[in-house]
Each structure stands twice: as structure tokens, then as C-alpha cells.
Short mmCIF file of C-alpha atoms in Angstrom, two decimals:
data_model
loop_
_atom_site.label_atom_id
_atom_site.label_comp_id
_atom_site.label_asym_id
_atom_site.label_seq_id
_atom_site.Cartn_x
_atom_site.Cartn_y
_atom_site.Cartn_z
CA UNK A 241 10.85 3.02 -12.03
CA UNK A 242 7.22 2.56 -10.77
CA UNK A 243 5.40 -0.21 -12.28
CA UNK A 244 1.69 -0.79 -11.83
CA UNK A 245 0.60 -4.67 -11.69
CA UNK A 246 -3.32 -4.99 -11.51
CA UNK A 247 -3.88 -8.45 -9.92
CA UNK A 248 -7.26 -10.15 -8.91
CA UNK A 249 -8.82 -13.00 -7.18
CA UNK A 250 -12.01 -11.34 -5.87
CA UNK A 251 -11.60 -7.80 -6.82
CA UNK A 252 -8.93 -5.81 -8.86
CA UNK A 253 -6.09 -4.42 -6.85
CA UNK A 254 -3.24 -2.25 -7.83
CA UNK A 255 0.10 -3.75 -6.80
CA UNK A 256 3.17 -1.59 -7.45
CA UNK A 257 6.98 -2.13 -7.93
CA UNK A 258 8.99 0.67 -7.11
CA UNK A 259 12.58 -0.06 -8.38
CA UNK A 260 15.92 1.59 -8.63
CA UNK A 261 16.71 1.85 -12.43
CA UNK A 262 20.39 1.32 -11.99
CA UNK A 263 20.48 -1.69 -9.68
CA UNK A 264 16.93 -3.00 -10.30
CA UNK A 265 16.51 -3.59 -6.58
CA UNK A 266 13.27 -2.30 -5.03
CA UNK A 267 10.12 -3.03 -3.29
CA UNK A 268 6.88 -4.58 -4.11
CA UNK A 269 3.83 -2.75 -2.39
CA UNK A 270 0.40 -4.56 -1.63
CA UNK A 271 0.53 -7.71 -3.70
CA UNK A 272 -3.10 -8.77 -3.15
CA UNK A 273 -3.27 -11.76 -5.40
CA UNK A 274 -1.98 -13.75 -8.25
CA UNK A 275 1.46 -14.32 -6.94
CA UNK A 276 2.59 -16.54 -9.81
CA UNK A 277 1.89 -13.43 -12.23
CA UNK A 278 4.04 -11.29 -9.79
CA UNK A 279 6.90 -13.67 -9.71
CA UNK A 280 6.99 -13.99 -13.66
CA UNK A 281 7.20 -10.13 -13.76
CA UNK A 282 9.82 -10.25 -11.32
CA UNK A 283 12.05 -12.92 -13.44
CA UNK A 284 11.11 -11.21 -16.73
CA UNK A 285 12.40 -7.94 -15.73
CA UNK A 286 15.15 -8.99 -13.60
CA UNK A 287 13.96 -7.32 -10.32
CA UNK A 288 15.44 -8.04 -7.02
CA UNK A 289 12.91 -7.36 -4.52
CA UNK A 290 14.21 -6.70 -1.09
CA UNK A 291 10.86 -6.16 0.60
CA UNK A 292 7.29 -6.50 0.42
CA UNK A 293 5.43 -3.36 1.75
CA UNK A 294 1.88 -3.03 2.89
CA UNK A 295 -0.31 -0.13 3.07
CA UNK A 296 -2.81 -1.89 5.02
CA UNK A 297 -4.10 -5.30 5.95
CA UNK A 298 -7.12 -6.10 4.21
CA UNK A 299 -7.16 -9.49 2.28
CA UNK A 300 -7.29 -7.66 -1.26
CA UNK A 301 -3.97 -6.30 -0.52
CA UNK A 302 -2.26 -9.28 1.42
CA UNK A 303 -3.54 -12.17 -0.54
CA UNK A 304 -0.51 -13.05 -2.19
CA UNK A 305 2.07 -12.27 0.47
CA UNK A 306 2.86 -15.67 2.09
CA UNK A 307 3.60 -17.22 -1.17
CA UNK A 308 5.85 -14.38 -2.42
CA UNK A 309 7.58 -14.25 1.08
CA UNK A 310 8.47 -17.86 0.92
CA UNK A 311 9.67 -17.41 -2.75
CA UNK A 312 11.61 -14.51 -2.40
CA UNK A 313 12.64 -15.11 1.33
CA UNK A 314 12.35 -11.32 1.98
CA UNK A 315 10.58 -9.29 4.80
CA UNK A 316 7.14 -8.23 5.03
CA UNK A 317 6.52 -4.94 6.50
CA UNK A 318 3.38 -2.82 7.50
CA UNK A 319 2.36 -0.03 10.00
CA UNK A 320 2.49 -1.13 13.71
CA UNK A 321 -1.15 -1.40 13.91
CA UNK A 322 -1.22 -3.89 11.39
CA UNK A 323 -0.84 -6.97 13.78
CA UNK A 324 -4.80 -6.90 14.37
CA UNK A 325 -5.19 -7.64 10.43
CA UNK A 326 -2.30 -9.76 9.92
CA UNK A 327 -3.35 -12.31 12.51
CA UNK A 328 -6.86 -12.11 12.45
CA UNK A 329 -9.03 -13.31 9.32
CA UNK A 330 -12.10 -11.61 10.69
CA UNK A 331 -10.30 -8.19 10.81
CA UNK A 332 -8.56 -8.62 7.25
CA UNK A 333 -11.97 -9.89 5.85
CA UNK A 334 -10.59 -13.09 4.31
CA UNK A 335 -12.87 -15.02 6.67
CA UNK A 336 -15.62 -14.30 4.13
CA UNK A 337 -13.82 -16.16 1.44
CA UNK A 338 -12.92 -19.75 1.19
CA UNK A 339 -9.15 -19.37 2.17
CA UNK A 340 -8.92 -17.19 5.30
CA UNK A 341 -5.50 -15.48 5.37
CA UNK A 342 -3.17 -15.09 8.34
CA UNK A 343 0.50 -13.43 8.07
CA UNK A 344 3.42 -14.56 9.85
CA UNK A 345 6.78 -13.07 10.38
CA UNK A 346 5.75 -9.47 9.71
CA UNK A 347 7.80 -6.40 10.50
CA UNK A 348 6.03 -3.67 12.05
CA UNK A 349 7.38 -0.19 11.11
CA UNK A 350 7.31 2.64 13.39
CA UNK A 351 5.52 5.79 11.97
CA UNK A 352 7.51 8.11 9.98
CA UNK A 353 10.45 5.57 9.45
CA UNK A 354 12.32 5.33 6.32
CA UNK A 355 12.54 2.17 4.29
CA UNK A 356 15.77 1.94 2.11
CA UNK A 357 17.28 -0.34 -0.10
CA UNK A 358 20.06 -2.22 1.36
CA UNK A 359 22.77 -0.61 -0.67
CA UNK A 360 21.22 2.48 -2.16
CA UNK A 361 19.24 5.48 -0.99
CA UNK A 362 17.81 5.61 -4.59
CA UNK A 363 14.35 4.29 -3.51
CA UNK A 364 13.78 5.47 0.03
CA UNK A 365 10.16 5.63 1.13
CA UNK A 366 8.77 7.38 4.41
CA UNK A 367 5.88 5.53 6.08
CA UNK A 368 3.24 8.04 7.11
CA UNK A 369 0.15 6.77 9.06
CA UNK A 370 -3.35 7.54 7.49
CA UNK A 371 -5.78 5.47 9.73
CA UNK A 372 -9.39 5.72 9.03
CA UNK A 373 -10.16 3.17 6.26
CA UNK A 374 -8.16 0.72 8.72
CA UNK A 375 -6.30 1.49 11.96
CA UNK A 376 -3.27 0.50 10.26
CA UNK A 377 -3.67 2.56 7.13
CA UNK A 378 -0.36 4.14 5.99
CA UNK A 379 1.17 5.61 2.84
CA UNK A 380 4.66 5.42 1.36
CA UNK A 381 5.85 8.41 0.40
CA UNK A 382 8.96 9.65 -1.81
CA UNK A 383 9.68 13.30 -1.86
CA UNK A 384 12.47 12.73 -4.30
CA UNK A 385 9.95 11.45 -6.97
CA UNK A 386 6.89 13.18 -5.78
CA UNK A 387 4.80 9.96 -5.25
CA UNK A 388 2.64 8.59 -2.47
CA UNK A 389 1.64 4.92 -2.34
CA UNK A 390 -1.64 5.64 -0.41
CA UNK A 391 -3.55 2.10 -0.53
CA UNK A 392 -7.17 2.86 -0.11
CA UNK A 393 -7.21 5.93 2.01
CA UNK A 394 -7.84 8.05 -1.03
CA UNK A 395 -8.83 7.33 -4.65
CA UNK A 396 -9.40 9.39 -7.83
CA UNK A 397 -12.29 11.49 -6.78
CA UNK A 398 -13.27 9.50 -3.79
CA UNK A 399 -11.86 7.82 -0.44
CA UNK A 400 -11.86 4.45 1.30
CA UNK A 401 -14.87 2.82 2.91
CA UNK A 402 -15.01 3.09 6.70
CA UNK A 403 -17.77 0.58 7.74
CA UNK A 404 -15.38 -2.31 8.30
CA UNK A 405 -13.27 -3.24 11.31
CA UNK A 406 -11.22 -0.40 12.63
CA UNK A 407 -12.71 2.19 10.11
CA UNK A 408 -13.69 5.79 11.01
CA UNK A 409 -14.86 8.26 8.55
CA UNK A 410 -14.11 11.29 10.50
CA UNK A 411 -10.63 10.09 11.24
CA UNK A 412 -10.15 9.11 7.79
CA UNK A 413 -11.22 12.60 6.39
CA UNK A 414 -8.95 14.44 8.92
CA UNK A 415 -6.10 12.23 8.05
CA UNK A 416 -6.40 12.74 4.26
CA UNK A 417 -6.47 16.57 4.89
CA UNK A 418 -3.64 16.56 7.28
CA UNK A 419 -1.22 13.98 5.90
CA UNK A 420 -2.19 13.74 2.16
CA UNK A 421 -3.33 16.89 0.91
CA UNK A 422 -0.61 18.96 2.72
CA UNK A 423 1.86 17.20 0.47
CA UNK A 424 3.12 19.29 -2.49
CA UNK A 425 0.30 19.84 -5.17
CA UNK A 426 2.03 17.90 -7.99
CA UNK A 427 2.48 14.81 -5.74
CA UNK A 428 1.00 11.82 -7.54
CA UNK A 429 -1.29 9.58 -5.53
CA UNK A 430 -1.18 5.83 -6.64
CA UNK A 431 -4.05 3.97 -4.82
CA UNK A 432 -5.24 0.44 -4.49
CA UNK A 433 -8.34 0.60 -6.71
CA UNK A 434 -8.31 3.69 -9.02
CA UNK A 435 -6.06 5.55 -11.67
CA UNK A 436 -3.55 7.96 -10.50
CA UNK A 437 -4.76 11.39 -9.31
CA UNK A 438 -2.74 14.25 -7.71
CA UNK A 439 -2.97 16.23 -4.55
CA UNK A 440 -3.80 19.43 -6.43
CA UNK A 441 -6.85 17.44 -8.24
CA UNK A 442 -8.04 15.93 -4.81
CA UNK A 443 -7.73 19.32 -2.92
CA UNK A 444 -10.88 20.41 -5.24
CA UNK A 445 -13.11 17.56 -3.87
CA UNK A 446 -16.05 19.08 -1.68
CA UNK A 447 -15.90 16.21 0.67
CA UNK A 448 -12.32 17.51 1.93
CA UNK A 449 -13.45 20.94 2.60
CA UNK A 450 -13.22 21.25 6.48
#
């Protein structure tokens, strides 16, 4: 089961639950704000969240992490380059808000490693690096379900900004071509700030043509 929850403090961000239908165990991806709303959804639906997974370390994707981590007593995971964003409110851009964010006790995942549920392989996700929007940009891909949680690397009809710390447009475009658009055409791309799209649809965009 995949459930989208749009959360907002400064800008709307798509958080996602990726849940095993049988056990209701699963992962929460990019909880950017409104920890209370997400906790209420977890309680109402009987979800057991085993880990919080982050596609990158910008404030609008990590804003509810600390409250949720403490409430649920679960690990927080992100790509290995995420330390620069987790520990630095300048890099994660939260210094521009009234509540600068730092994350503690983060587990940094090796590229192409697999994140699995404790007692089931029903919801395995592979972390694939997609730097360019940030240096720690990554997607979580499930071949079984044909879905990639792509964060802000690619949107429906566009791609992430590259004018912030660690951003580089050429790097991002090359990684989109090499890492995302090489997935099967029917793969559904779930992003941080747009509706769902597919690899097939995004392959047609002129800005991805080499």
C-alpha cells in the first residue's frame, strides 16, 4: 500500500507511507511537516512504521523528523552525503525560517543498498543516488511494485532546482537520464511537489534529450 499525505508548514510537500498490506508495517518517506497529522494517520490506520526514509535533506522534507523519531522511537535514514544537510541549517535551508533544524542520530545508507522490513521482504526499497538537486539526493525504488519515490529530483513535467547548496544542473540532468529514465517505462514516479508521473511520460520532455 502506498498512501500520500500532503503536509505543509511553509510549502506543500508530499510525504508517503509505503506499507505492507498484511502486517501494516512499513516506512514513512519525507515527513516535511505536521508531525501531529502524520501520527494521527498512523494511529487511525494501525500502521507500524519501522523507519523514516529521506530522499534529501532540505527543510521541507525533514521538518517533522525529530518529533516523529522521538514519538515512534525509530531510525531515520538518508543517503551518505546527507550529513551536510542534517547537521547544518544553512545547507538544509531552515536557517531562513524561525525554527532552524538539525537532525540527530541519523543512519546513513550506502548507495544501492536495500532497506527491508524487519520480518518481511514485502516492502524492500533500494536507495539509488540521484545527486544534482542536492549532493545527497536519492530515490527509493521498488521493482516489485514499479514505483520510485524520487523526492525533488524530478517532477511531473519538470525537475528540481539546482541553485541551492550542493545543486548542479548538469549533474542532475545526467543523473535523471542515467538513473531514473532507465527504469522500466511503466515505473510510477512519486515526487515531493507534484502529482505522479511515469518514466514513459518524462522521457518525452525536451530538456532530458542529450
